[in-house]
Structure formats: structure tokens, C-alpha cells
mmCIF file of C-alpha atoms in Angstrom:
data_model
loop_
_atom_site.group_PDB
_atom_site.id
_atom_site.type_symbol
_atom_site.label_atom_id
_atom_site.label_comp_id
_atom_site.label_asym_id
_atom_site.label_seq_id
_atom_site.Cartn_x
_atom_site.Cartn_y
_atom_site.Cartn_z
ATOM 1 C CA LYS A 1 0.230 -0.703 0.475
ATOM 2 C CA ALA A 2 2.919 2.032 0.417
ATOM 3 C CA GLY A 3 4.500 1.883 -2.806
ATOM 4 C CA ASP A 4 7.625 0.050 -0.955
ATOM 5 C CA SER A 5 7.451 -3.005 -2.792
ATOM 6 C CA ASN A 6 10.467 -5.195 -2.766
ATOM 7 C CA GLY A 7 9.915 -7.539 -5.928
ATOM 8 C CA VAL A 8 11.970 -9.143 -8.164
ATOM 9 C CA VAL A 9 13.719 -6.003 -11.244
ATOM 10 C CA ASP A 10 15.269 -5.725 -13.327
ATOM 11 C CA ALA A 11 19.491 -5.378 -12.060
ATOM 12 C CA ALA A 12 20.718 -2.627 -15.501
ATOM 13 C CA PRO A 13 19.723 0.398 -13.996
ATOM 14 C CA ALA A 14 21.764 -0.770 -11.054
ATOM 15 C CA ARG A 15 25.099 -2.396 -12.857
ATOM 16 C CA ARG A 16 25.124 1.059 -15.108
ATOM 17 C CA HIS A 17 24.631 2.844 -11.714
ATOM 18 C CA ILE A 18 27.544 1.136 -10.094
ATOM 19 C CA LEU A 19 29.846 1.510 -13.445
ATOM 20 C CA LYS A 20 29.758 5.220 -13.273
ATOM 21 C CA LEU A 21 30.205 5.481 -9.678
ATOM 22 C CA GLY A 22 33.431 2.868 -10.473
ATOM 23 C CA ARG A 23 34.459 5.477 -13.290
ATOM 24 C CA MET A 24 33.940 8.473 -10.659
ATOM 25 C CA GLY A 25 36.512 7.540 -8.332
ATOM 26 C CA VAL A 26 34.190 4.996 -6.369
ATOM 27 C CA GLY A 27 34.860 1.564 -6.110
ATOM 28 C CA TYR A 28 32.702 -0.980 -5.417
ATOM 29 C CA LYS A 29 33.210 -1.842 -2.142
ATOM 30 C CA THR A 30 32.687 1.593 -0.803
ATOM 31 C CA VAL A 31 29.190 1.538 -3.114
ATOM 32 C CA ALA A 32 28.654 -1.806 -1.107
ATOM 33 C CA GLU A 33 28.540 -0.559 1.850
ATOM 34 C CA ALA A 34 26.760 3.120 1.410
ATOM 35 C CA ALA A 35 23.482 1.048 -0.085
ATOM 36 C CA LYS A 36 24.383 -1.764 2.837
ATOM 37 C CA VAL A 37 23.790 -4.236 0.154
ATOM 38 C CA SER A 38 27.036 -7.162 -0.106
ATOM 39 C CA HIS A 39 29.957 -7.130 -1.750
ATOM 40 C CA SER A 40 29.697 -9.973 -3.355
ATOM 41 C CA SER A 41 26.651 -8.688 -4.580
ATOM 42 C CA ILE A 42 27.662 -5.667 -5.527
ATOM 43 C CA PHE A 43 29.856 -7.372 -7.643
ATOM 44 C CA LYS A 44 27.489 -9.949 -9.323
ATOM 45 C CA ILE A 45 25.352 -7.016 -10.066
ATOM 46 C CA ARG A 46 28.609 -5.068 -12.170
ATOM 47 C CA ALA A 47 30.354 -8.520 -13.348
ATOM 48 C CA GLY A 48 26.796 -9.249 -15.181
ATOM 49 C CA ILE A 49 26.672 -12.131 -13.650
ATOM 50 C CA ARG A 50 23.364 -11.399 -11.334
ATOM 51 C CA THR A 51 20.404 -9.927 -13.555
ATOM 52 C CA ARG A 52 17.793 -9.668 -11.250
ATOM 53 C CA ILE A 53 17.636 -8.633 -7.641
ATOM 54 C CA ARG A 54 14.896 -6.607 -4.982
ATOM 55 C CA ALA A 55 12.990 -3.006 -5.485
ATOM 56 C CA VAL A 56 15.339 -2.083 -2.201
ATOM 57 C CA PRO A 57 18.560 -2.876 -2.762
ATOM 58 C CA LEU A 58 17.908 -1.201 -6.131
ATOM 59 C CA ARG A 59 17.006 1.287 -4.686
ATOM 60 C CA ARG A 60 20.062 2.106 -2.296
ATOM 61 C CA ILE A 61 22.035 1.698 -4.788
ATOM 62 C CA LEU A 62 20.633 4.180 -7.144
ATOM 63 C CA LYS A 63 21.151 6.923 -3.990
ATOM 64 C CA VAL A 64 24.631 6.283 -3.956
ATOM 65 C CA ASN A 65 26.571 8.759 -5.604
ATOM 66 C CA ALA A 66 29.925 10.524 -6.023
ATOM 67 C CA SER A 67 30.667 12.139 -2.242
ATOM 68 C CA CYS A 68 31.375 8.548 -1.005
ATOM 69 C CA LYS A 69 34.423 8.161 -2.239
ATOM 70 C CA ALA A 70 36.633 6.176 -0.108
ATOM 71 C CA ASP A 71 39.982 8.473 2.546
ATOM 72 C CA LYS A 72 42.534 6.166 0.157
ATOM 73 C CA ALA A 73 40.682 6.993 -3.829
ATOM 74 C CA LEU A 74 42.009 8.938 -6.526
ATOM 75 C CA ILE A 75 40.691 12.695 -7.141
ATOM 76 C CA ASP A 76 42.097 15.928 -9.476
ATOM 77 C CA ALA A 77 44.564 17.206 -6.453
ATOM 78 C CA GLY A 78 43.731 21.083 -8.263
ATOM 79 C CA PRO A 79 41.537 22.079 -6.597
ATOM 80 C CA THR A 80 44.250 21.056 -3.739
ATOM 81 C CA TRP A 81 46.556 23.044 -4.692
ATOM 82 C CA PHE A 82 44.428 25.666 -5.392
ATOM 83 C CA LEU A 83 43.894 25.657 -1.453
ATOM 84 C CA ILE A 84 47.976 25.701 -0.587
ATOM 85 C CA ASP A 85 48.554 28.794 -3.491
ATOM 86 C CA ARG A 86 45.933 30.335 -0.945
ATOM 87 C CA LEU A 87 48.360 29.489 2.211
ATOM 88 C CA LYS A 88 50.546 30.398 0.367
ATOM 89 C CA ASP A 89 49.408 34.036 -0.980
ATOM 90 C CA GLU A 90 49.058 34.624 2.273
ATOM 91 C CA GLY A 91 52.060 34.322 3.780
ATOM 92 C CA TYR A 92 52.595 30.609 5.172
ATOM 93 C CA THR A 93 55.628 28.723 3.420
ATOM 94 C CA ILE A 94 55.407 25.564 2.629
ATOM 95 C CA ALA A 95 57.544 24.216 5.799
ATOM 96 C CA ARG A 96 54.146 25.458 7.851
ATOM 97 C CA ILE A 97 52.003 24.103 5.913
ATOM 98 C CA ALA A 98 54.249 20.835 5.915
ATOM 99 C CA GLN A 99 53.980 20.682 9.476
ATOM 100 C CA GLU A 100 50.036 22.190 9.711
ATOM 101 C CA LEU A 101 49.819 19.102 7.800
ATOM 102 C CA GLY A 102 52.329 16.603 9.935
ATOM 103 C CA TYR A 103 54.932 15.896 7.792
ATOM 104 C CA THR A 104 58.082 15.544 9.826
ATOM 105 C CA MET A 105 60.051 16.571 6.762
ATOM 106 C CA PRO A 106 59.600 20.916 5.712
ATOM 107 C CA ARG A 107 58.156 19.697 2.548
ATOM 108 C CA LEU A 108 55.173 18.912 0.352
ATOM 109 C CA GLN A 109 54.734 15.278 -0.810
ATOM 110 C CA ILE A 110 52.342 15.925 -2.619
ATOM 111 C CA SER A 111 51.502 15.350 -7.056
ATOM 112 C CA ARG A 112 50.077 17.867 -8.848
ATOM 113 C CA PHE A 113 48.347 15.525 -10.548
ATOM 114 C CA LEU A 114 46.394 13.388 -8.081
ATOM 115 C CA VAL A 115 45.574 13.471 -4.278
ATOM 116 C CA THR A 116 43.536 11.050 -2.466
ATOM 117 C CA VAL A 117 39.879 11.823 -1.042
ATOM 118 C CA LYS A 118 41.197 12.162 2.550
ATOM 119 C CA THR A 119 44.613 14.085 1.780
ATOM 120 C CA ALA A 120 42.307 16.458 -0.258
ATOM 121 C CA GLY A 121 39.572 16.989 2.847
ATOM 122 C CA ARG A 122 43.361 17.336 5.467
ATOM 123 C CA VAL A 123 43.824 20.299 2.973
ATOM 124 C CA ARG A 124 40.490 21.623 3.701
ATOM 125 C CA ALA A 125 40.202 21.325 6.864
ATOM 126 C CA LEU A 126 44.229 23.120 7.443
ATOM 127 C CA TYR A 127 43.065 26.407 4.914
ATOM 128 C CA ASN A 128 39.607 26.609 6.428
ATOM 129 C CA ARG A 129 41.548 26.157 9.929
ATOM 130 C CA LEU A 130 43.970 29.236 9.469
ATOM 131 C CA THR A 131 41.899 31.998 7.402
ATOM 132 C CA THR A 132 38.850 32.408 8.909
#
């Protein structure tokens, strides 16, 4: 009556969504954890082995978005370096920024191309803390 049917449905929309998330850097295990579906089920859906699934897990899978990236997922380093450059413009040295981030050496070992989600978050938090 409430429209919360849990009948068996086609898994193709879930498969397309899982593959799309994968291209965005969200792995299938992260999708599984966010959707509260087993890793093996997500793997089988992604591989096309499982072609029919229940409606409730389908809805949960489709709600997962790119914000669920794991800490070790790689993302574009541009925005992170933009914040670092802004800190440098504010007068902070690379050595100070490295120290504030907890590095033992007075230099940043951050790629100019890709950074982890965790590193980007740490730099964003540092920027917010030092500029507000």
C-alpha cells in the first residue's frame, strides 16, 4: 500500500550506476558499504552475473553518489593545490604548511596531478582553520 514493494526487478539500472560510480572513483566495495548490500552482490551486479535483484537494494544502490569516495580514492589535485597556493599567498611557507599537516619533513609530498580524498580533506580543513 505504501509503494515500498520489494519485488524482483531488472538489475541493469544498478549495474549502469555502479559502473558510472566506478569511473568517478567510487569502488564497488564502497558502493556496497554505502548501500548496505554485500560486496559479493555488488560485484555480481557489476559483472553482469546477477541480472535481477530486489527493488529495495536497487533503490539504495541508486542513492549512492560520488561523495561516498573512500579515503584512498584518487581525485584531481587541482583544487587542493589551489588551496595550498592561497595559503602561500597569505604568507604561509611550504615548511609551515607541511608542519601543520603533520609531515615530519619541511616539504609537501603531494602530487600535482592526483591526491587522495583524505589528503584533499586534510588540506581543506587546514585552509579553513588558518583562514577563518
